[in-house]
mmCIF file of C-alpha atoms and ligand atoms in Angstrom:
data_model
loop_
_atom_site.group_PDB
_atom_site.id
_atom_site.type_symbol
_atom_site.label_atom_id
_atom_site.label_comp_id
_atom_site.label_asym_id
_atom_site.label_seq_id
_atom_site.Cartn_x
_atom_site.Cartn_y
_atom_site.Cartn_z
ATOM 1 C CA UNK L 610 -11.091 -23.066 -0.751
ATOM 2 C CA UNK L 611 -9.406 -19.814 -1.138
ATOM 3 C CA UNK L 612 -11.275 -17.323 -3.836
ATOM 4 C CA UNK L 613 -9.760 -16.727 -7.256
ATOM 5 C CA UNK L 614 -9.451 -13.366 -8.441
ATOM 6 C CA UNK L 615 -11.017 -11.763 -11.390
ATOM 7 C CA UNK L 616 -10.185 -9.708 -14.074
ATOM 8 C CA UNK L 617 -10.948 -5.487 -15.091
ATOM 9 C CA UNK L 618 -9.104 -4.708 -18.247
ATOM 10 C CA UNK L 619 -6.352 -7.191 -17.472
ATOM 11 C CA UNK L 620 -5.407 -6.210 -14.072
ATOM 12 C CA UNK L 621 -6.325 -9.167 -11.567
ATOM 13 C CA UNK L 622 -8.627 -7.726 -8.155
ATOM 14 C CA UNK L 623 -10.507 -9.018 -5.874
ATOM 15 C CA UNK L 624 -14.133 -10.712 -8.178
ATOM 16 C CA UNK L 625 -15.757 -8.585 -5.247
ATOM 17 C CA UNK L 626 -14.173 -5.032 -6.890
ATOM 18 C CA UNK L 627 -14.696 -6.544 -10.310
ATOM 19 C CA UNK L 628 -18.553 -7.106 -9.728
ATOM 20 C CA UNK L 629 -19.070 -3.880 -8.054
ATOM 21 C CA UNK L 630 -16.636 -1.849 -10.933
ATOM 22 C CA UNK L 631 -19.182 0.552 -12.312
ATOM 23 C CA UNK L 632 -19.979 2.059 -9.541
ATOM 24 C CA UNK L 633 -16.268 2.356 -8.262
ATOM 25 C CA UNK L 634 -15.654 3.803 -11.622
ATOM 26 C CA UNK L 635 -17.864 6.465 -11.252
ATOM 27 C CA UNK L 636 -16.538 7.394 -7.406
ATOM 28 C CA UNK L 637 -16.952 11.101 -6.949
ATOM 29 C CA UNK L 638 -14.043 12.773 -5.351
ATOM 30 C CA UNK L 639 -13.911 16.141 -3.739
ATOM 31 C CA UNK L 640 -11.102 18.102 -4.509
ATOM 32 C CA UNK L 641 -9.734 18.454 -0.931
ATOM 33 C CA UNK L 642 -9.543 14.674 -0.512
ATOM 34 C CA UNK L 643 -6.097 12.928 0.116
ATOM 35 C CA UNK L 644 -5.693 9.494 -1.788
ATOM 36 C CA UNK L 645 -3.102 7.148 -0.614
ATOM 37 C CA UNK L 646 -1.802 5.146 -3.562
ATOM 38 C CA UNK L 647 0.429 2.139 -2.979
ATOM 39 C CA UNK L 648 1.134 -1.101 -4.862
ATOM 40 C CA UNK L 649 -0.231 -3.995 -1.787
ATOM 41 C CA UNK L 650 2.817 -4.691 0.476
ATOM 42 C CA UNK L 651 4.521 -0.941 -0.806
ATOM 43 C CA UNK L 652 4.250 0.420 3.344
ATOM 44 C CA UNK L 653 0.148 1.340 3.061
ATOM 45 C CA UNK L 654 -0.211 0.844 6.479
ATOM 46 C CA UNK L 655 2.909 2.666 7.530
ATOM 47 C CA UNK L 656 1.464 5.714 5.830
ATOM 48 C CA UNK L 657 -1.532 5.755 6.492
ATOM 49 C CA UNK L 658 -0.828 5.671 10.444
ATOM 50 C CA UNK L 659 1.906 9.189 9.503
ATOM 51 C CA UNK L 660 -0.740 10.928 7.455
ATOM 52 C CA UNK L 661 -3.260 10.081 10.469
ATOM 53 C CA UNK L 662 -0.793 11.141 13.063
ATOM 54 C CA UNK L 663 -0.076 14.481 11.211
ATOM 55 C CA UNK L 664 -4.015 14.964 10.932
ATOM 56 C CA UNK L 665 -4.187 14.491 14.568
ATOM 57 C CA UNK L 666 -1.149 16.680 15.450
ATOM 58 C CA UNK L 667 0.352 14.120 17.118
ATOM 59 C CA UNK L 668 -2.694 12.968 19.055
ATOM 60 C CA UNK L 669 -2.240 9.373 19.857
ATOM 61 C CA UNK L 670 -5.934 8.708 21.577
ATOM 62 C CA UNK L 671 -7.134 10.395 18.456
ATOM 63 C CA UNK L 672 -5.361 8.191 16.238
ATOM 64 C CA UNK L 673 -6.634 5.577 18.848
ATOM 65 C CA UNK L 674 -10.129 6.109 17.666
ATOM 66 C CA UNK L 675 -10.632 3.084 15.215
ATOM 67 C CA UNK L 676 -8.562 -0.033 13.758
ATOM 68 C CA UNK L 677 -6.277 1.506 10.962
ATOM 69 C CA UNK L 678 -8.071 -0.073 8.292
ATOM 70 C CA UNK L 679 -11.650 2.183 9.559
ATOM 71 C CA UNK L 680 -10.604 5.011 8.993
ATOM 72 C CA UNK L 681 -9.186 5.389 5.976
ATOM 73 C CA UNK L 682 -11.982 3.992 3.241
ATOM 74 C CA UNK L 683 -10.177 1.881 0.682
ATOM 75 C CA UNK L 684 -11.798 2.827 -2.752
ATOM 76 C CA UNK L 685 -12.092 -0.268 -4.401
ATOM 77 C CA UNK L 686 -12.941 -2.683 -1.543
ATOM 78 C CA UNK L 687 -16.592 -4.017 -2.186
ATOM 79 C CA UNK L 688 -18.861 -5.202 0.213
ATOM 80 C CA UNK L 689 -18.325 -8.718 -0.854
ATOM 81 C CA UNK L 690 -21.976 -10.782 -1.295
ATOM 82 C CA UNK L 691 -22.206 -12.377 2.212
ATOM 83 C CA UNK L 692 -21.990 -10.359 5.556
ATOM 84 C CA UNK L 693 -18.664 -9.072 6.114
ATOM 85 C CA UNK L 694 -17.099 -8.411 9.386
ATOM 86 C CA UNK L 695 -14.967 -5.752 7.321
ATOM 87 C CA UNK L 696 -18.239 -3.120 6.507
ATOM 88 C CA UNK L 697 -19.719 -0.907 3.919
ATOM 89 C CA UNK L 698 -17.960 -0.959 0.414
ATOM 90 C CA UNK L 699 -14.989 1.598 0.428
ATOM 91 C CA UNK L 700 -17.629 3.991 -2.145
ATOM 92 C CA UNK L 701 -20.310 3.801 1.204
ATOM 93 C CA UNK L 702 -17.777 4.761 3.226
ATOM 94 C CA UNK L 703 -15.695 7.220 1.530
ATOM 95 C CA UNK L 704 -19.655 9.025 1.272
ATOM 96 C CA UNK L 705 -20.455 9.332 4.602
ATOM 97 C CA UNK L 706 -16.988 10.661 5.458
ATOM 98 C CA UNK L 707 -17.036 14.546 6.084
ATOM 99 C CA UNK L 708 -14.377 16.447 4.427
ATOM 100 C CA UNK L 709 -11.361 16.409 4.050
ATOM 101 C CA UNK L 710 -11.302 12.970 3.767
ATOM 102 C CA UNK L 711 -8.248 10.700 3.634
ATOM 103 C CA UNK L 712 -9.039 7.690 1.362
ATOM 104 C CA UNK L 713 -6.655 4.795 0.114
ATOM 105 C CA UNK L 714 -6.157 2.930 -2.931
ATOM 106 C CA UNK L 715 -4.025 0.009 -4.802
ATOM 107 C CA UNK L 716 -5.303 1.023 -8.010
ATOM 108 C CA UNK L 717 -2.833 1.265 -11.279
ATOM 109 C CA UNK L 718 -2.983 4.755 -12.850
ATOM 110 C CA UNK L 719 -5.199 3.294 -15.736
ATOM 111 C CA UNK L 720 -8.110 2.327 -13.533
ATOM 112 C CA UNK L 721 -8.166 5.004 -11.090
ATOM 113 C CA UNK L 722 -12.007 6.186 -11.093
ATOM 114 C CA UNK L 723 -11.699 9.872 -13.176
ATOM 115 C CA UNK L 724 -12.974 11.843 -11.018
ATOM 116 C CA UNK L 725 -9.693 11.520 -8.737
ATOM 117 C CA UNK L 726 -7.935 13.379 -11.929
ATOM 118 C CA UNK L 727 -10.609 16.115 -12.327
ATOM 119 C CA UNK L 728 -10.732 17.406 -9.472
ATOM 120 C CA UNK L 729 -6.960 17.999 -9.225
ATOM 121 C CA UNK L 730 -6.869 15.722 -5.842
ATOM 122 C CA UNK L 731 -3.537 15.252 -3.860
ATOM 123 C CA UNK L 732 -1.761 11.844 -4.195
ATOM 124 C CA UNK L 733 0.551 10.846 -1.594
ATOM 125 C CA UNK L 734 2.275 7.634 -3.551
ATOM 126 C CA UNK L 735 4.637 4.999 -1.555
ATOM 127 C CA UNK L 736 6.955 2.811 -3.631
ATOM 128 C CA UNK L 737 8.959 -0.146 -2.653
ATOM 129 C CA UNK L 738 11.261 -2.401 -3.974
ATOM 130 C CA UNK L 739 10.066 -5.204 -6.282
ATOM 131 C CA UNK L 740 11.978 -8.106 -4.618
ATOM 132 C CA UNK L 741 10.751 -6.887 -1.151
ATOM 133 C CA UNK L 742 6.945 -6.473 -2.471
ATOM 134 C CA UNK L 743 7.666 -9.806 -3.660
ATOM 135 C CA UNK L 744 8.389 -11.075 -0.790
ATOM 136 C CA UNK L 745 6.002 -9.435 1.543
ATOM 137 C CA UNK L 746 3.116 -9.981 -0.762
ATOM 138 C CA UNK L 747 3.886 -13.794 -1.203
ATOM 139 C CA UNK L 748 3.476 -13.869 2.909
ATOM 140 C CA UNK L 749 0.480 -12.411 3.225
ATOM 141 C CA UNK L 750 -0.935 -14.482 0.418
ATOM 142 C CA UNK L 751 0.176 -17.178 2.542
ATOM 143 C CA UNK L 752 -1.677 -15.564 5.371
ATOM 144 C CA UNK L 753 -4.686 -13.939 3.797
ATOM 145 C CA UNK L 754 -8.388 -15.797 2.965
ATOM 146 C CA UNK L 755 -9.186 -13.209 0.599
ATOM 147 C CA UNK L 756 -6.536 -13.985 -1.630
ATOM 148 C CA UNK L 757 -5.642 -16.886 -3.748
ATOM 149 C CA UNK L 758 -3.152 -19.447 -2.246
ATOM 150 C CA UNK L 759 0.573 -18.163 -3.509
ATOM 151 C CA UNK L 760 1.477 -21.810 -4.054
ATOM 152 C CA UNK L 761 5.140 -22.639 -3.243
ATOM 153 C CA UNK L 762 7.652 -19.903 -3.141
ATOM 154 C CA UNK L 763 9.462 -20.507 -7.309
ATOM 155 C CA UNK L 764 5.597 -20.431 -7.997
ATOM 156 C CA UNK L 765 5.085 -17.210 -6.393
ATOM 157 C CA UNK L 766 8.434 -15.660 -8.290
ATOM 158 C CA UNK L 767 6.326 -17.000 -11.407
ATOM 159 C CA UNK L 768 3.356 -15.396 -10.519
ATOM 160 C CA UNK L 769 4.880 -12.268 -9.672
ATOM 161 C CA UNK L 770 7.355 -11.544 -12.322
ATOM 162 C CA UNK L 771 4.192 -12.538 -14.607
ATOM 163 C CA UNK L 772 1.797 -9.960 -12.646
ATOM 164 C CA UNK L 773 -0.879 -12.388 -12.169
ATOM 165 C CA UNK L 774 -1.034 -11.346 -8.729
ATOM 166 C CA UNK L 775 -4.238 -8.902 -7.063
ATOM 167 C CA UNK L 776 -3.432 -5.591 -8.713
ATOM 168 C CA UNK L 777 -1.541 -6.310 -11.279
ATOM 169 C CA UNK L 778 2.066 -6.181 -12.305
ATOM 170 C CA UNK L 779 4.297 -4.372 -10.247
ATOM 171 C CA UNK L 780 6.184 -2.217 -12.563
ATOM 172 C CA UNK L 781 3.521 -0.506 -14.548
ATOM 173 C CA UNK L 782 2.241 0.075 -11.319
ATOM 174 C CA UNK L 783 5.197 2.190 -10.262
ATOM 175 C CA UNK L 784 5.920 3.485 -13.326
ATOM 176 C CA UNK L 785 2.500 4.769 -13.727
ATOM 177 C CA UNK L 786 2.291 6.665 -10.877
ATOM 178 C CA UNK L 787 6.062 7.476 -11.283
ATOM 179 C CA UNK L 788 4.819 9.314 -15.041
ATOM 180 C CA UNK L 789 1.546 11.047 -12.806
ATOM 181 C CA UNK L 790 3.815 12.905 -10.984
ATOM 182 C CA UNK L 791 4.696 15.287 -13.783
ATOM 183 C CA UNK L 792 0.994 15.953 -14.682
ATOM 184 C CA UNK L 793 -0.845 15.916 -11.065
ATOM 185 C CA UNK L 794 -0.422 16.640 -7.875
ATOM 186 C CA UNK L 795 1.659 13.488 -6.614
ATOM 187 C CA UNK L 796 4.245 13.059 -3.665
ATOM 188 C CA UNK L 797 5.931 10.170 -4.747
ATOM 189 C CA UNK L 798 7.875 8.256 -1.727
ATOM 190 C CA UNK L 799 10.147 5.321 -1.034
ATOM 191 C CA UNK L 800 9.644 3.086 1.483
ATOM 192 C CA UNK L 801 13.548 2.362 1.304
ATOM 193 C CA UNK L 802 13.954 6.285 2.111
ATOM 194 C CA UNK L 803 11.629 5.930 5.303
ATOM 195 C CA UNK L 804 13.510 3.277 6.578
ATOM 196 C CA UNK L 805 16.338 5.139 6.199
ATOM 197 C CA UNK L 806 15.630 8.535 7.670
ATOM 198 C CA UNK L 807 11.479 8.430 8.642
ATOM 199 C CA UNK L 808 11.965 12.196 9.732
ATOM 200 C CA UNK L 809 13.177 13.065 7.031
ATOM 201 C CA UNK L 810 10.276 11.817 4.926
ATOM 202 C CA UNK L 811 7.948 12.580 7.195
ATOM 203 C CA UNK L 812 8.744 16.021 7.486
ATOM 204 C CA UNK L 813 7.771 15.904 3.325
ATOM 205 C CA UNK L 814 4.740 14.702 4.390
ATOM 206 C CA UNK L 815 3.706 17.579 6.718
ATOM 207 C CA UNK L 816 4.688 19.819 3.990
ATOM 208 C CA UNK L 817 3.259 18.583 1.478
ATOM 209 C CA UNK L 818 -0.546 17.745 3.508
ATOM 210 C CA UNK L 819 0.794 21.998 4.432
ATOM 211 C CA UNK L 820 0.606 20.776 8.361
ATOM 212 C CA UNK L 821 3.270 21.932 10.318
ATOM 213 C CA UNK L 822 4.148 20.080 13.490
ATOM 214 C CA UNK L 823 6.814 21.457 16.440
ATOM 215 C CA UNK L 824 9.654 19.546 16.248
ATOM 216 C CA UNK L 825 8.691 17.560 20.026
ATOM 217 C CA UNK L 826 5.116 16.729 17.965
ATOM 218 C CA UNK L 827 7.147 15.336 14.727
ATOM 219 C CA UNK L 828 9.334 12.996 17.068
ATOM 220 C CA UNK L 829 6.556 11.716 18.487
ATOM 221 C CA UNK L 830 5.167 10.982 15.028
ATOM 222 C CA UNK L 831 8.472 9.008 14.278
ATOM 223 C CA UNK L 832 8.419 7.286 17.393
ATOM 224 C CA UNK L 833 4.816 6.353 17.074
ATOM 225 C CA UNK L 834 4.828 5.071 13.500
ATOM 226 C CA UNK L 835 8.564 2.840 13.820
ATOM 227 C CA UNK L 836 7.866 -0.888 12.990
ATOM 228 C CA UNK L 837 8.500 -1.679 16.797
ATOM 229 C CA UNK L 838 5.978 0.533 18.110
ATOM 230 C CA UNK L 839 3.804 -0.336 15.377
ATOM 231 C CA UNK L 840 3.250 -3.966 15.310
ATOM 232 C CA UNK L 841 2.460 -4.259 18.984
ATOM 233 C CA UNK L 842 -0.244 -1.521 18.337
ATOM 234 C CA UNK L 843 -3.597 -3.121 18.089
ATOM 235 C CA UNK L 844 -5.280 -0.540 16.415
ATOM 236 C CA UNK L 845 -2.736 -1.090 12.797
ATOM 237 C CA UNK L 846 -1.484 -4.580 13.507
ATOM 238 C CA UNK L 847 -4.674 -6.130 12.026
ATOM 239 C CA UNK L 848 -5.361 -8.101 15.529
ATOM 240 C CA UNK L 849 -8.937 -7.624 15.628
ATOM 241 C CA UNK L 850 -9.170 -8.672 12.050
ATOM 242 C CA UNK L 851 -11.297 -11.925 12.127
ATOM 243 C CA UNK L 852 -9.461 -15.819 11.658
ATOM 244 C CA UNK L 853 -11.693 -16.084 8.442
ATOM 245 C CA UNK L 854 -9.523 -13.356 6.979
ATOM 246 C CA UNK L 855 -6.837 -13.655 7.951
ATOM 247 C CA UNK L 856 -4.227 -15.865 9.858
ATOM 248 C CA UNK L 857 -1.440 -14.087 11.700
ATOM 249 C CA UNK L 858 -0.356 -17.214 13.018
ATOM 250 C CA UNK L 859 0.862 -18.218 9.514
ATOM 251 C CA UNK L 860 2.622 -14.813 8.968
ATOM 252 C CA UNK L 861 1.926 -11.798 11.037
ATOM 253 C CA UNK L 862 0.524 -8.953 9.490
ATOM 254 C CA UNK L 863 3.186 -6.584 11.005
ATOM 255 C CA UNK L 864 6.093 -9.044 9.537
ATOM 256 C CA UNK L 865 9.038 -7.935 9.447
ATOM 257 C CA UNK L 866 9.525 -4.578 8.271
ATOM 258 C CA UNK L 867 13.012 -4.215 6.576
ATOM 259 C CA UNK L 868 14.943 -3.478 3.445
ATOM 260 C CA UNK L 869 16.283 -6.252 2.014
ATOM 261 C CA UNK L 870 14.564 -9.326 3.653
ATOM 262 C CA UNK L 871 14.367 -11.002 -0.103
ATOM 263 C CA UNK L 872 18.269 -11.600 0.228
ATOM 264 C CA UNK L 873 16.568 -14.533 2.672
ATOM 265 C CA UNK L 874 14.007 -15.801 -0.332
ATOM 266 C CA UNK L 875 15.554 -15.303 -3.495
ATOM 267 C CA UNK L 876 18.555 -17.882 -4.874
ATOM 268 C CA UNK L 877 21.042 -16.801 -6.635
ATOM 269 C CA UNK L 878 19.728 -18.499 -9.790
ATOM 270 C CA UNK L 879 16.390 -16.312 -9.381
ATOM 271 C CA UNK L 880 17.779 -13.375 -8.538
ATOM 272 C CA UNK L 881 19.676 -13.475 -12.312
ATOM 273 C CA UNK L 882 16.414 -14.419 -14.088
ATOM 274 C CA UNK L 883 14.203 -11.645 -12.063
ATOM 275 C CA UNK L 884 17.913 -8.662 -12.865
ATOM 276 C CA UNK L 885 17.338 -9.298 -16.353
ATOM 277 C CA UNK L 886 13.575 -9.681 -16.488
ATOM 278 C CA UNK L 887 13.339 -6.377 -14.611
ATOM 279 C CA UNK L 888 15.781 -4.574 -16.960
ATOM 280 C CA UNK L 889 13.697 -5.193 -19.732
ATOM 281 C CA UNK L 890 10.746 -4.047 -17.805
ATOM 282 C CA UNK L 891 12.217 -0.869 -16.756
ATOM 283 C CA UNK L 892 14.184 0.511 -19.443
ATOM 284 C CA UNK L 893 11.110 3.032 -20.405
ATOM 285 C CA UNK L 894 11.471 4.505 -17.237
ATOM 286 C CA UNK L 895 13.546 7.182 -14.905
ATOM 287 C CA UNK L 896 12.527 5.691 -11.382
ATOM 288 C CA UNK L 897 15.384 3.332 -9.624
ATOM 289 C CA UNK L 898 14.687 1.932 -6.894
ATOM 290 C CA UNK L 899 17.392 0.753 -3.724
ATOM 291 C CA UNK L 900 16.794 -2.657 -2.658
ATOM 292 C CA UNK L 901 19.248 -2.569 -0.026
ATOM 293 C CA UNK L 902 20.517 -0.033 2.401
HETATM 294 P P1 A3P P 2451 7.067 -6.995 5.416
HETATM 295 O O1 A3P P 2451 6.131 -8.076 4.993
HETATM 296 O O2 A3P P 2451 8.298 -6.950 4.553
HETATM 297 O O3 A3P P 2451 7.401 -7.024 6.862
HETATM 298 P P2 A3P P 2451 1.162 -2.760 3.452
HETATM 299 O O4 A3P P 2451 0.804 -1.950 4.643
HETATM 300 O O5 A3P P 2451 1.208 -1.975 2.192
HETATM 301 O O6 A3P P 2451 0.344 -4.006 3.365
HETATM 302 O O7 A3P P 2451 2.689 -3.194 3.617
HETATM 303 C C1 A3P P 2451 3.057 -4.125 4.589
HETATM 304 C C2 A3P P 2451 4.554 -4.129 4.740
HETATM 305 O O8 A3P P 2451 4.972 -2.914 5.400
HETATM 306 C C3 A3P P 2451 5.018 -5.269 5.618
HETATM 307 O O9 A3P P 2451 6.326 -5.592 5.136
HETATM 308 C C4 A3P P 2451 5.038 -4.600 6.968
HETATM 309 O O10 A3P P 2451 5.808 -5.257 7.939
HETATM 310 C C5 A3P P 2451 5.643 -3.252 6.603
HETATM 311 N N1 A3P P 2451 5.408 -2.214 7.624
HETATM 312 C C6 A3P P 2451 4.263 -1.918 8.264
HETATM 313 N N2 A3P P 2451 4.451 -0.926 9.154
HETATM 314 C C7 A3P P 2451 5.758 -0.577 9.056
HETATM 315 C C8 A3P P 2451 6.582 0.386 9.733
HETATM 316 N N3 A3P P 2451 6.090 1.179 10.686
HETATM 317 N N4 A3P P 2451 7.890 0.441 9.386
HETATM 318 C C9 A3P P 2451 8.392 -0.357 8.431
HETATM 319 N N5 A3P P 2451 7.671 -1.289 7.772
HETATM 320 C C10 A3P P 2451 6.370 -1.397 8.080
#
């Protein structure tokens, strides 16, 4: 059976993270470390493969060097009790990393480990549209081991809208980080925007990481992290990940990689209940969010 998650002052996570918290609370950051934030499903992978490209001035065997998910240390991933083909807990990782280190995280504002705050780290933040986290996150649920079974697809919209889903509910999520911005270091990003003009945002990227690519070297980085390039490339799409894990043959990892797929998922019926729902979530708040192009 598929594990159940557990619980760290009411956000659902992995009972792995939730067993190991103390000692992810107390994570020691170093001030010139770059943390990744995304709600799962936001476009992690997307830019984590720019920020790695950037590093690398636009050297792809570089890049090449490990699978994606290797080189960046997620934070709160435990070492879960058995052997795990995915390594050392993110915390054993992160340490043996030499600086600057690039680390990533899914964690809401309120349970980010302190140190992250104290010592004035950069946050590079990508945000994506609710219905399309939706629906991306109820695939992979489909897909992933390490996750609880989404259940059928109006259960899911439950489950969402609810937040009872592996890092809690989407829109303190965003709003969180959306509020951190005006007190911390934080680029805050739309996924809808790199669809729409990945140079664009990627070129806020360089600036903001204060790398500063030719203009050939930046169109390489666009070319090398579009969703086409991407999802055939074996070091992000996941392929080496193990069956136990997950199973791409239920919904690939590399999906689909638009704005607007939810227009496919949600009736009309739900997508009046989840408007009205989200107003009321959202009226505390300045961020808006496109969910179409
Ligand atoms: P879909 O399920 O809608 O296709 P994360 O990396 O945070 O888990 O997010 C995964 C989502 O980002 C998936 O969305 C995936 O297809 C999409 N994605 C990954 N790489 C992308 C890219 N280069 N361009 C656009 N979308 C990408």
């Amino acid at each position: 059976g598929r594990p159940e998650l557990g619980e760290v002052e009411g956000i659902l996570l992995p009972k792995a993270t939730c067993s190991e918290w103390s000692r992810i609370q107390s994570f020691q950051a170093r001030p010139d470390d770059l943390l990744i934030c995304t709600y799962p499903k936001a476009g992690t992978t997307w830019i984590q493969e720019i920020v790695d490209m950037i590093q690398q001035e636009g050297d792809l065997d570089k890049c090449q060097r490990a699978p994606l998910h290797h080189r960046h240390p997620f934070v709160e991933w435990a070492r879960p009790p058995q052997p795990s083909e995915l390594g050392p807990s993110g915390v054993d990782q992160a340490k043996a990393l030499p600086s600057p280190r690039t680390l990533k995280t899914h964690l809401p504002v309120k349970l980010l480990p302190p140190s992250f705050w104290e010592q004035n780290c950069k946050f590079l933040y990508v945000a994506r549209n609710a219905k399309d986290c939706m629906v991306s996150y109820y695939h992979f649920q489909r897909m992933s081991k390490v996750l609880p079974d989404p259940g059928s697809w109006p259960e899911y919209f439950q489950t969402f809208m609810a937040g009872r889903v592996g890092w809690g509910p989407w829109y303190n999520h965003v709003k969180g980080w959306w509020k951190a911005k005006d007190s911390h270091c934080v680029l805050f990003l739309f996924y809808e925007d790199m669809k729409e003009d990945p140079k664009r945002e990627i070129r806020k990227v360089m600036q903001f990481m204060g790398k500063y690519l030719d203009e050939t070297t930046l169109d390489k980085v666009v070319h090398h992290t579009s969703f086409e390039i991407m999802k055939d490339n074996h070091m992000v799409n996941r392929a080496g990940v193990p069956l136990t894990i997950m199973d791409q043959s239920i919904s690939p990892f590399m999906r689909k990689g638009t704005v607007g797929d939810w227009k496919n998922h949600f009736t009309v019926a739900q997508n009046e209940i989840f408007d009205i729902d989200y107003k009321n979530k959202m009226v505390d708040t300045s961020l808006t969010f496109r969910m179409e192009l």
